[in-house]
PDB file of C-alpha atoms in Angstrom:
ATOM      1  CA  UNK A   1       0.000   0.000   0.000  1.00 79.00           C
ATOM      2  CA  UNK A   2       1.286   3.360  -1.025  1.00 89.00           C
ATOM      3  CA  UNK A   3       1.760   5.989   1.578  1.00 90.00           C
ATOM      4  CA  UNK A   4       2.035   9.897   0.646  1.00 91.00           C
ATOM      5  CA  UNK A   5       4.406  12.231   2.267  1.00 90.00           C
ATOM      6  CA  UNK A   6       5.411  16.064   2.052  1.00 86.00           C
ATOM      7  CA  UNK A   7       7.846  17.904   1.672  1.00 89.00           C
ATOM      8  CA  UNK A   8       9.711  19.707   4.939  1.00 87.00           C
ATOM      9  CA  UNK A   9      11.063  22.988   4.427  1.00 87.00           C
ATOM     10  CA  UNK A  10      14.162  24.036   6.897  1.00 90.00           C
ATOM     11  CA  UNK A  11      14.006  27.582   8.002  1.00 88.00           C
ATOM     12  CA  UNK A  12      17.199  27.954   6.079  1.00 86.00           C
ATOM     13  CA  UNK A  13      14.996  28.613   3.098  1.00 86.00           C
ATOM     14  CA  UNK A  14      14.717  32.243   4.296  1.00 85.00           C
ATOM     15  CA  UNK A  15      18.571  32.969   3.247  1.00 85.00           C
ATOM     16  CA  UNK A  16      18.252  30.961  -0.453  1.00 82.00           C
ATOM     17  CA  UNK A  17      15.544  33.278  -1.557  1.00 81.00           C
ATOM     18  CA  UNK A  18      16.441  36.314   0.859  1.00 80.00           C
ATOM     19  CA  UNK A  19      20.336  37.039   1.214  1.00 79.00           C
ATOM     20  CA  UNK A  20      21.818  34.530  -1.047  1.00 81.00           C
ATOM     21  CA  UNK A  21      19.209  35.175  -3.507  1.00 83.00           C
ATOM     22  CA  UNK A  22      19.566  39.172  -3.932  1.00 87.00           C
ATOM     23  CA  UNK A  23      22.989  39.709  -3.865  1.00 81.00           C
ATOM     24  CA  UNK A  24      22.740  43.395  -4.531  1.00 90.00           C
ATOM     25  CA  UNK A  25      21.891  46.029  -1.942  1.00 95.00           C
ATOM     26  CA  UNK A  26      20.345  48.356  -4.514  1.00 96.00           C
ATOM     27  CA  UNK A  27      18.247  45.645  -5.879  1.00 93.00           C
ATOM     28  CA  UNK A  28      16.901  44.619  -2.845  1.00 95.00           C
ATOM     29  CA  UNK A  29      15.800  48.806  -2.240  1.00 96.00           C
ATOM     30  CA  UNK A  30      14.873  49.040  -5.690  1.00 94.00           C
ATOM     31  CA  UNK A  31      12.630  46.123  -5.249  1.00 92.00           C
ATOM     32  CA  UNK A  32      10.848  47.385  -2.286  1.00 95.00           C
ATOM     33  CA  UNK A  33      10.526  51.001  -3.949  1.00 95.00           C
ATOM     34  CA  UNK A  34       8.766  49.234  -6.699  1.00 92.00           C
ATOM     35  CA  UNK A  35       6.712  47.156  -4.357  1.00 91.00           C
ATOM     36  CA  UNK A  36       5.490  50.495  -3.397  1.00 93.00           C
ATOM     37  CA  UNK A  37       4.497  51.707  -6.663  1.00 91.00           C
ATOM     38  CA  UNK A  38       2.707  48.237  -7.103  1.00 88.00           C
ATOM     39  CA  UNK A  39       0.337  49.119  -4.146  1.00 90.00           C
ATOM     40  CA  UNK A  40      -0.638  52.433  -6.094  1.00 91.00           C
ATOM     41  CA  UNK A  41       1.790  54.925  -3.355  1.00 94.00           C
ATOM     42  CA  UNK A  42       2.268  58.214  -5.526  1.00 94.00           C
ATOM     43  CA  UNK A  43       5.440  59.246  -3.373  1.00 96.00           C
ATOM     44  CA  UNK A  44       8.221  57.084  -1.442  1.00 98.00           C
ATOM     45  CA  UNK A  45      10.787  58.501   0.655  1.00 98.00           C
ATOM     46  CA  UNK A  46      14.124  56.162   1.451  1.00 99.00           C
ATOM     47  CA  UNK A  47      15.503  57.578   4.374  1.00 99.00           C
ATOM     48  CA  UNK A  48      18.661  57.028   5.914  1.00 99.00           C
ATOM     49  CA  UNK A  49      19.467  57.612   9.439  1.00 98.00           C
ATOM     50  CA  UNK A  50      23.080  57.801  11.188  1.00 98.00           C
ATOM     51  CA  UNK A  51      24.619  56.132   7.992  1.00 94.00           C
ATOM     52  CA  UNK A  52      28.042  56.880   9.785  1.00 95.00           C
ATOM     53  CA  UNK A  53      27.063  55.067  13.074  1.00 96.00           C
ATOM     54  CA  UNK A  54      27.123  50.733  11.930  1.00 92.00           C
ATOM     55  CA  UNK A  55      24.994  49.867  15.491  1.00 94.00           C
ATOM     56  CA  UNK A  56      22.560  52.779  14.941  1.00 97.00           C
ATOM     57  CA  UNK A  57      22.060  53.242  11.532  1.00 98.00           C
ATOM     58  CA  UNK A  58      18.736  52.236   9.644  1.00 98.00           C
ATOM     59  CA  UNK A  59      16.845  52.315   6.458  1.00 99.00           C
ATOM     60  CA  UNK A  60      12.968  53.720   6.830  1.00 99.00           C
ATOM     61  CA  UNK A  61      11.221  53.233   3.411  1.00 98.00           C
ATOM     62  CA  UNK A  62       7.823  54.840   3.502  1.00 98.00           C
ATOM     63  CA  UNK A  63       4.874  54.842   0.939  1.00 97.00           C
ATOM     64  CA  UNK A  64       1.414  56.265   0.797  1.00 96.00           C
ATOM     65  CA  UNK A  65       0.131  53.328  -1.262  1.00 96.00           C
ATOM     66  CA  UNK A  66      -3.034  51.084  -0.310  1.00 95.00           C
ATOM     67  CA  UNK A  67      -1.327  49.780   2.573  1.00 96.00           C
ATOM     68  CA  UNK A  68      -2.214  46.432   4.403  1.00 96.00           C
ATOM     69  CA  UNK A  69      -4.682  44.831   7.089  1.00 97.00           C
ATOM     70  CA  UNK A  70      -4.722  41.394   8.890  1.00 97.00           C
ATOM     71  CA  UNK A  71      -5.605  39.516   6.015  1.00 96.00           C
ATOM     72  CA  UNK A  72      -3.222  40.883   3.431  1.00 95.00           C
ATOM     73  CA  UNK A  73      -0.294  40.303   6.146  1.00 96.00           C
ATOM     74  CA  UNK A  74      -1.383  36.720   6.967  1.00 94.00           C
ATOM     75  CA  UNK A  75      -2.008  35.704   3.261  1.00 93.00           C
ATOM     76  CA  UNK A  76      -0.304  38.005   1.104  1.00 92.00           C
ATOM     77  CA  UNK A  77       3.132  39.583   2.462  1.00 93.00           C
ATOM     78  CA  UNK A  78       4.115  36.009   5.041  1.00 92.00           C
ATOM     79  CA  UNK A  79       2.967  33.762   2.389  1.00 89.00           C
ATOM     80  CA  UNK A  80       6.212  32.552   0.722  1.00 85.00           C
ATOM     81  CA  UNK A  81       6.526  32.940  -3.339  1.00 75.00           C
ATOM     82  CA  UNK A  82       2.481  33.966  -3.180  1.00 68.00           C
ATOM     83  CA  UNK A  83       2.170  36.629  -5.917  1.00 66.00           C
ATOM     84  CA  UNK A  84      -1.236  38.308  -6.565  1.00 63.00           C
ATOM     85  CA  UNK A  85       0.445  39.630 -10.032  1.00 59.00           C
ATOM     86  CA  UNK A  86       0.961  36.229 -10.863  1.00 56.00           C
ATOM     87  CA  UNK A  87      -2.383  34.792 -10.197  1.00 51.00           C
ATOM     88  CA  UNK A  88      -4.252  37.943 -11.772  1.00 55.00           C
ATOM     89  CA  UNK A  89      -5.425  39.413  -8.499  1.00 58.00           C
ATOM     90  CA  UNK A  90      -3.023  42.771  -8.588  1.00 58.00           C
ATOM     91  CA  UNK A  91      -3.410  45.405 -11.345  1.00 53.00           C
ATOM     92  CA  UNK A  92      -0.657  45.838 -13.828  1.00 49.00           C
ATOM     93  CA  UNK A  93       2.721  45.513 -11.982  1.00 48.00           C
ATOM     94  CA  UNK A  94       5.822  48.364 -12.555  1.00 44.00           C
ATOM     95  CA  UNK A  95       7.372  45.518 -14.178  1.00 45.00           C
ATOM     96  CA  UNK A  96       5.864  45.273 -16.915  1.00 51.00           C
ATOM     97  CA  UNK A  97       5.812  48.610 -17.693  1.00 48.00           C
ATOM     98  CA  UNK A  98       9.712  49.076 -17.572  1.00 46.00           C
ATOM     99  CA  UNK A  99      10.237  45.627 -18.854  1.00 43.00           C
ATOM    100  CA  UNK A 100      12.996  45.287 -17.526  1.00 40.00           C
ATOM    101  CA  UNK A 101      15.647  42.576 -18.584  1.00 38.00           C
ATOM    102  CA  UNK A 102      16.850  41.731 -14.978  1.00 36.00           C
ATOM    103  CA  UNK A 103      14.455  39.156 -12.947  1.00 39.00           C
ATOM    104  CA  UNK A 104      13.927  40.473  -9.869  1.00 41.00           C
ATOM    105  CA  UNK A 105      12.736  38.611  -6.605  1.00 37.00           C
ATOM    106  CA  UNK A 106       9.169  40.006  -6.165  1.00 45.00           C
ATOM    107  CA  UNK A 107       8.151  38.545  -9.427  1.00 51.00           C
ATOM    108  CA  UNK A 108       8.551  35.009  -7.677  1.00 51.00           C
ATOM    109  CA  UNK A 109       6.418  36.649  -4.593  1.00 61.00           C
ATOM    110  CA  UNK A 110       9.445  37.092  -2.277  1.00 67.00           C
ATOM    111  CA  UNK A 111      10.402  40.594  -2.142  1.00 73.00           C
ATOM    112  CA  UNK A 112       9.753  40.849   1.147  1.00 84.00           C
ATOM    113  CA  UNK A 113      12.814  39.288   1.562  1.00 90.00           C
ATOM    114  CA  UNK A 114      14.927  42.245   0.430  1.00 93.00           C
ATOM    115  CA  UNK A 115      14.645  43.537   3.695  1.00 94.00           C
ATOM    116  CA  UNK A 116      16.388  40.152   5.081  1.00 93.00           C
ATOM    117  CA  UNK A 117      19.217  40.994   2.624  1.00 94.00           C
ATOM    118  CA  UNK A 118      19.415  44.518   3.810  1.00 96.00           C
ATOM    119  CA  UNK A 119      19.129  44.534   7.480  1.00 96.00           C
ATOM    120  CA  UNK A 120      19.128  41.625  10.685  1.00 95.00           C
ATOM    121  CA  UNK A 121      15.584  43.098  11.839  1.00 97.00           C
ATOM    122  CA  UNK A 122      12.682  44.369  10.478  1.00 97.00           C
ATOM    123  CA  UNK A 123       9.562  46.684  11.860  1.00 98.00           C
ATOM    124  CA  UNK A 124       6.798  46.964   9.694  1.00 98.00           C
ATOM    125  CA  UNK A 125       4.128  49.744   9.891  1.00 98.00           C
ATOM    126  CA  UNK A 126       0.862  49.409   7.745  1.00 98.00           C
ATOM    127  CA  UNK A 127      -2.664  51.087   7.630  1.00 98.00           C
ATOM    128  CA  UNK A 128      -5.208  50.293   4.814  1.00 96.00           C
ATOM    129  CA  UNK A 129      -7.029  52.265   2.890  1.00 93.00           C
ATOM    130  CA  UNK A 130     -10.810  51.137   3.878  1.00 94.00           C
ATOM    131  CA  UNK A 131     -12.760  52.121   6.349  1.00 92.00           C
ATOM    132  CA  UNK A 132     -12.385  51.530  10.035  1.00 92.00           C
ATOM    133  CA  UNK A 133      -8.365  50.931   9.462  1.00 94.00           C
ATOM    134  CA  UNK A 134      -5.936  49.015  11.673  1.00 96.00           C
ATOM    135  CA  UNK A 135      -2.578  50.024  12.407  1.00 97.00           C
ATOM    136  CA  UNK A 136      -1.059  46.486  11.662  1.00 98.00           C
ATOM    137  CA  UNK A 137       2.366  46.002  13.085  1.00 98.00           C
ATOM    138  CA  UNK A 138       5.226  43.388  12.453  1.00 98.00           C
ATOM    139  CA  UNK A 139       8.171  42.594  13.764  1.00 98.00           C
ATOM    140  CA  UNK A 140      11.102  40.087  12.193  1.00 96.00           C
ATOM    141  CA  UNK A 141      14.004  39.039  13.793  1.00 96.00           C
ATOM    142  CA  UNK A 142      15.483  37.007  10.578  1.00 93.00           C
ATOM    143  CA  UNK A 143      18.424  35.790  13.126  1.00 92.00           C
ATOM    144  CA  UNK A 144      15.767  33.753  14.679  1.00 92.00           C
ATOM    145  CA  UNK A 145      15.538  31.721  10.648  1.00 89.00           C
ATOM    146  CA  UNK A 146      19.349  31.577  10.948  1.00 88.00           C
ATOM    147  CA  UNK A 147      19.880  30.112  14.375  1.00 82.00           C
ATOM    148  CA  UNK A 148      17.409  26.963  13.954  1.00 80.00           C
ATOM    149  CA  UNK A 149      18.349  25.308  10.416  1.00 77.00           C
ATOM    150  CA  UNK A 150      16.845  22.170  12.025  1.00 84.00           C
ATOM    151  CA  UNK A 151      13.883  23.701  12.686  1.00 89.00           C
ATOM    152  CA  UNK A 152      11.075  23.844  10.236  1.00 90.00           C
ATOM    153  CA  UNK A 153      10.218  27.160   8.562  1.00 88.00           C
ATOM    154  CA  UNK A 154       6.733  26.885   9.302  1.00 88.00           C
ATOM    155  CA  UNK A 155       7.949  27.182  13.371  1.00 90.00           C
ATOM    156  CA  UNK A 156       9.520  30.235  13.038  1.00 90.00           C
ATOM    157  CA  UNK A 157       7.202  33.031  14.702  1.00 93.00           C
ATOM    158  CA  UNK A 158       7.223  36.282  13.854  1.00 95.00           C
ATOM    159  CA  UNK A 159       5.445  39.011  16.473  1.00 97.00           C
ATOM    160  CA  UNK A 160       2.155  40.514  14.799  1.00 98.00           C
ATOM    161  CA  UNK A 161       0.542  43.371  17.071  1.00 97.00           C
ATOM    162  CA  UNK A 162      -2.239  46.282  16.296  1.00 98.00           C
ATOM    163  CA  UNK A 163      -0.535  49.766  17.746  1.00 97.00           C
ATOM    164  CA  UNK A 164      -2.832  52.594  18.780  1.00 95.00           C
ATOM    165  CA  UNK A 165      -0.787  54.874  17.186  1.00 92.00           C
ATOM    166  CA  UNK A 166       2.331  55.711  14.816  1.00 89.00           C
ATOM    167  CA  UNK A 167       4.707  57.814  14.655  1.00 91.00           C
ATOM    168  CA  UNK A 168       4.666  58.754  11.292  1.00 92.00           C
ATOM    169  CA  UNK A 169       0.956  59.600  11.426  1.00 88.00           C
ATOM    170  CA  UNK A 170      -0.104  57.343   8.586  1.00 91.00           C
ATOM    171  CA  UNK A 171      -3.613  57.736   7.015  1.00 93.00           C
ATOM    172  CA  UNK A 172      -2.432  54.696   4.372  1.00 96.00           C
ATOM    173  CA  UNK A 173       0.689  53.186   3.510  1.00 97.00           C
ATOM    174  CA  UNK A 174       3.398  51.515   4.791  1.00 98.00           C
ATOM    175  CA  UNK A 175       6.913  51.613   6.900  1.00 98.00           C
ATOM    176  CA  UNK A 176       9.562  49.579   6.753  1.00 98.00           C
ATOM    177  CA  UNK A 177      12.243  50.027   9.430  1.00 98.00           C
ATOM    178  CA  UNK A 178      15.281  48.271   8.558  1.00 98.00           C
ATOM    179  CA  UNK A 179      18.063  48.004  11.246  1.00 98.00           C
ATOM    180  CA  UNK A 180      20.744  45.524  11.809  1.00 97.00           C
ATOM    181  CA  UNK A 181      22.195  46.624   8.493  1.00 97.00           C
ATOM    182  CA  UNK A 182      24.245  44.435   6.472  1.00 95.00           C
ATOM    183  CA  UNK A 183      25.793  46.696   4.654  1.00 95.00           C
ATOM    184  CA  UNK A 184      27.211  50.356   4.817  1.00 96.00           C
ATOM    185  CA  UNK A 185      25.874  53.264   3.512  1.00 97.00           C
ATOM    186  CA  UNK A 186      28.065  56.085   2.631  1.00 97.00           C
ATOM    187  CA  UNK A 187      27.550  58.931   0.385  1.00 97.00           C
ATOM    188  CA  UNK A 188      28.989  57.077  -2.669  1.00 97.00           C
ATOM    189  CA  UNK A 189      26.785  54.463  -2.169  1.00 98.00           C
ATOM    190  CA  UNK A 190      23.359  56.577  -2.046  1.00 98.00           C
ATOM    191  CA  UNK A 191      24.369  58.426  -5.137  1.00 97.00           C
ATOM    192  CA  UNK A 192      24.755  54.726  -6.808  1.00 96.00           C
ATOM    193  CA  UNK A 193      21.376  53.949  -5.321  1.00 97.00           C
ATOM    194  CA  UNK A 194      19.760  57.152  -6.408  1.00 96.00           C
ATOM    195  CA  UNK A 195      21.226  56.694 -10.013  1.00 94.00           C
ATOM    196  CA  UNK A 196      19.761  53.203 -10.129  1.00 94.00           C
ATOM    197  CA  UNK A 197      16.390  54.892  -8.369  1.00 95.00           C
ATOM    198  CA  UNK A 198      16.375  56.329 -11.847  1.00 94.00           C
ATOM    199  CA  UNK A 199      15.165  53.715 -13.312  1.00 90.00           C
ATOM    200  CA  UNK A 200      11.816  53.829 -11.676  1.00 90.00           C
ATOM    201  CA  UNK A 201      10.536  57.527 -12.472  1.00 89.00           C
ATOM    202  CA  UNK A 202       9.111  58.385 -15.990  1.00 82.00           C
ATOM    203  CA  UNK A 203      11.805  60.419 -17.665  1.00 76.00           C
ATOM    204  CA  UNK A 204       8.956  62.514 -19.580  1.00 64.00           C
ATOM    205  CA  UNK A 205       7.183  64.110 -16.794  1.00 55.00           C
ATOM    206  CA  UNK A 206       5.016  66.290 -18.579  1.00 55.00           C
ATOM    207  CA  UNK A 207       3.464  63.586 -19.401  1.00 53.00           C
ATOM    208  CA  UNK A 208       3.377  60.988 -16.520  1.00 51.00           C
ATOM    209  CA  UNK A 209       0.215  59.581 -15.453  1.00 56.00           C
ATOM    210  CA  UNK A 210       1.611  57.920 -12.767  1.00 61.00           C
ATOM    211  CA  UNK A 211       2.646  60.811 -10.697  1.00 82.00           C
ATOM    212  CA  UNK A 212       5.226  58.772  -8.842  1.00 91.00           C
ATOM    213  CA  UNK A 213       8.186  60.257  -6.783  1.00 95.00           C
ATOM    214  CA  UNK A 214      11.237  58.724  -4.679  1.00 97.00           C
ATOM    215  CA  UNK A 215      12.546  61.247  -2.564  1.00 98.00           C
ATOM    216  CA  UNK A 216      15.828  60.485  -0.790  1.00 98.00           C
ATOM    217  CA  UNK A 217      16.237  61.993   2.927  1.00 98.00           C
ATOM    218  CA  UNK A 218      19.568  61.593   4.551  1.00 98.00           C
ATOM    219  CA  UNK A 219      20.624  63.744   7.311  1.00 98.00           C
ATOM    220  CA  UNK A 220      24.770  63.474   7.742  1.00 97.00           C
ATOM    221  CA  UNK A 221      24.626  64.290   4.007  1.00 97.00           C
ATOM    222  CA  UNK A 222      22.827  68.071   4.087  1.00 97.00           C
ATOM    223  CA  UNK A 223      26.172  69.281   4.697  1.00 96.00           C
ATOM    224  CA  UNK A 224      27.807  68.145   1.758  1.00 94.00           C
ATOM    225  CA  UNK A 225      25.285  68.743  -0.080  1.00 94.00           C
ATOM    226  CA  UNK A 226      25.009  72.103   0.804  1.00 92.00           C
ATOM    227  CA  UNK A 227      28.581  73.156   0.113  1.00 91.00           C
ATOM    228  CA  UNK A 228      28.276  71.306  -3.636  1.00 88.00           C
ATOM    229  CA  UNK A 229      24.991  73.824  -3.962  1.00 86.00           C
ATOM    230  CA  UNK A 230      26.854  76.758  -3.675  1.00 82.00           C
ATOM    231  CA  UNK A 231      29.509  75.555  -5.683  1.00 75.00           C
ATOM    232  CA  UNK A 232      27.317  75.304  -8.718  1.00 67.00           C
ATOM    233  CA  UNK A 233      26.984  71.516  -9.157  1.00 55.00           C
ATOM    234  CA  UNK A 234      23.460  71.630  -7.866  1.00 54.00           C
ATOM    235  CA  UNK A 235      22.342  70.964 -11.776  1.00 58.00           C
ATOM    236  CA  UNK A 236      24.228  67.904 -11.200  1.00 67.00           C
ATOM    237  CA  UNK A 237      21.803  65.987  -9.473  1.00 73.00           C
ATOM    238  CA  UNK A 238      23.739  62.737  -9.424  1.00 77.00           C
ATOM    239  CA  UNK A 239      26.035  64.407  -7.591  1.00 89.00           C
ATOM    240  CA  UNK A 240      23.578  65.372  -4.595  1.00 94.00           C
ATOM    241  CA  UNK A 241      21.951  63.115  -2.397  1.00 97.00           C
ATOM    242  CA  UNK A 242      18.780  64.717  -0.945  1.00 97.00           C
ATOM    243  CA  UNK A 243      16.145  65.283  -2.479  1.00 96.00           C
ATOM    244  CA  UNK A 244      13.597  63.681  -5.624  1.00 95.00           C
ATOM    245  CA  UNK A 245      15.180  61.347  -7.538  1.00 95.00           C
ATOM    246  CA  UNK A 246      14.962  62.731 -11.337  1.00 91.00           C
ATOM    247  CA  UNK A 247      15.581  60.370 -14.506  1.00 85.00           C
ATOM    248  CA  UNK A 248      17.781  62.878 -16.984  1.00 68.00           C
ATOM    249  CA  UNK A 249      18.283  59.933 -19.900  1.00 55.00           C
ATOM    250  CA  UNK A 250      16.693  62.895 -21.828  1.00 46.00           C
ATOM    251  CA  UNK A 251      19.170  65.640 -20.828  1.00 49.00           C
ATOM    252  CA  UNK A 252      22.096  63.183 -21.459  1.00 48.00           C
ATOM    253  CA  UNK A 253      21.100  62.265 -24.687  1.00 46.00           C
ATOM    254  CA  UNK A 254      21.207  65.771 -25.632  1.00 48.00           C
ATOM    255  CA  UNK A 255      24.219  66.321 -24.483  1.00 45.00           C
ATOM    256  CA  UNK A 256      26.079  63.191 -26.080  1.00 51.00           C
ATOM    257  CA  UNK A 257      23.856  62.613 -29.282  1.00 60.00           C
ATOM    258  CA  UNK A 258      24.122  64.564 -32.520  1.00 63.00           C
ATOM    259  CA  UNK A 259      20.423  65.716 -33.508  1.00 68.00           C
ATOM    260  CA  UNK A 260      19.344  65.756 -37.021  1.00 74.00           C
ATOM    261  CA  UNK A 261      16.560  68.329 -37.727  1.00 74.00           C
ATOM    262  CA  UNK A 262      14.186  67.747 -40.921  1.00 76.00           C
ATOM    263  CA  UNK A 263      11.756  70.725 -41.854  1.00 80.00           C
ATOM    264  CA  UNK A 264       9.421  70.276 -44.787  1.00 82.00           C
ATOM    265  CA  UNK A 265       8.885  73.744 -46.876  1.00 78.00           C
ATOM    266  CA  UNK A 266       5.507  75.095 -46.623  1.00 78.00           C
ATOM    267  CA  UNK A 267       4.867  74.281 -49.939  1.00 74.00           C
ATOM    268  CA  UNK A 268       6.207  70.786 -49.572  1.00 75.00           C
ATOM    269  CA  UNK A 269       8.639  71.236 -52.702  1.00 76.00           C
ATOM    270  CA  UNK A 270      11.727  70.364 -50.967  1.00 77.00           C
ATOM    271  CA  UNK A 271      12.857  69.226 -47.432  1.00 81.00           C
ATOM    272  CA  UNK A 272      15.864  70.549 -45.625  1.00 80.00           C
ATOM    273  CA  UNK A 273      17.805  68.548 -43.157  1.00 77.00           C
ATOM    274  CA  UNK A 274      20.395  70.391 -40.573  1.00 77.00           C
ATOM    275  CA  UNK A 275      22.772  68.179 -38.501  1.00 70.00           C
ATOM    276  CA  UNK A 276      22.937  69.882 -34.642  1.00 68.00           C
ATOM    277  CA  UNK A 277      26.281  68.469 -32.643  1.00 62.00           C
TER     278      UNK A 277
END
């Protein structure tokens, strides 16, 4: 007689599809800026705090999107490789739109596990929009995944709480407070995150539906910044970290591209082409 069995799953699963899996910082924010634009957030802010302190520095990444209750928590974001693009329940994703060529982890429903690759601990922050919201809390300790390989990954708790209030006085969205942080974030390294940020905004804004910003807000850089403003690199904005991340692929094309202008006579007996360098 034939028996049937299932598969176990060690809670060493969390670093094959979390660190090991997104080897890049900046994709792992990237993904989690475009999870925001997913849930329909018009504005993001990546913030940095103490940057130049390794035991207190964090990453807050905040969106006014749709936001999440109970339900969405329980059977969305902790349900491993669930995606609701996937099975038809999510309107178009970002993805799509920017078809990218690189496949990044969300669309296999894990990118909540960029936050694992970008920081030991995790406190999330959500309110929905709907009536009567919830302000749904959740805290991951992802050392607890990497202390108990033996353990099944089903065993693993994570703390779930409702808060009676926030301190970022959310109406909808979401907060993720990343500490624990695996990696270091200096000024070079926001400007390479900003640049690849870039990639994200509509480069033709007169004529972006979307109306979606990432704004980057980090404190120990003002000063710096500051002292590049006044010496006249402020047009540079690669070269300034605060502030909305702008995509300029149009401004450097005009800068490095020869244009070729046609103009048909009035008449339309003869066309005249001028070469601009």
């Amino acid at each position: 007689m034939a028996n049937t069995e299932t598969f176990k799953i060690s809670a060493a699963l969390k670093d094959l599809i979390g660190k090991e899996l997104i080897t890049d910082e900046f994709v792992a924010v990237f993904e989690l800026v475009k999870n925001s634009f997913d849930a329909n957030a018009s504005k993001v802010e990546v913030i940095f705090e103490n940057n130049y302190e390794p035991d207190n520095a964090r990453i807050i990444i905040k969106d006014n999107g749709k936001g999440m209750n109970y339900d969405d928590l329980k059977n969305k974001w902790l349900f491993v490789a669930y995606s609701a693009k996937r099975l038809g329940k999510e309107n178009e994703d970002y993805r799509d739109k920017i078809k990218t060529q690189r496949v990044f982890a969300g669309a296999k429903g894990v990118g909540s596990f960029s936050c694992d690759r970008l920081g030991r601990f995790l406190n999330l922050i959500t309110i929905k929009d709907e009536s009567k919201p919830k302000i749904e809390n959740l805290v991951v300790n992802w050392e607890d995944f990497e202390n108990a390989d033996d353990e099944e990954f089903v065993n693993i708790k994570v703390t779930h709480k409702v808060l009676t209030e926030n301190a970022y006085k959310l109406k909808k969205g979401t907060v993720l407070e990343i500490t624990g942080l695996r990696d270091n974030w200096d000024r070079e390294q926001i400007l390479k995150l900003k640049k690849s940020l870039a990639k994200l905004i509509n480069p033709n804004q007169e004529n972006d539906s979307d109306n979606f910003e990432i704004e980057i807000i980090a404190k120990d850089e003002l000063a710096l910044d500051k002292e590049k403003n006044k010496k006249g690199e402020k047009k540079n904005d690669l070269e300034i970290v605060n502030g909305l991340v702008r995509n300029s692929i149009f401004e450097t094309l005009e800068i490095k591209t020869s244009n070729i202008l046609v103009q048909i006579s009035p008449k339309g007996d003869y066309i005249e082409t001028t070469l601009q360098d």
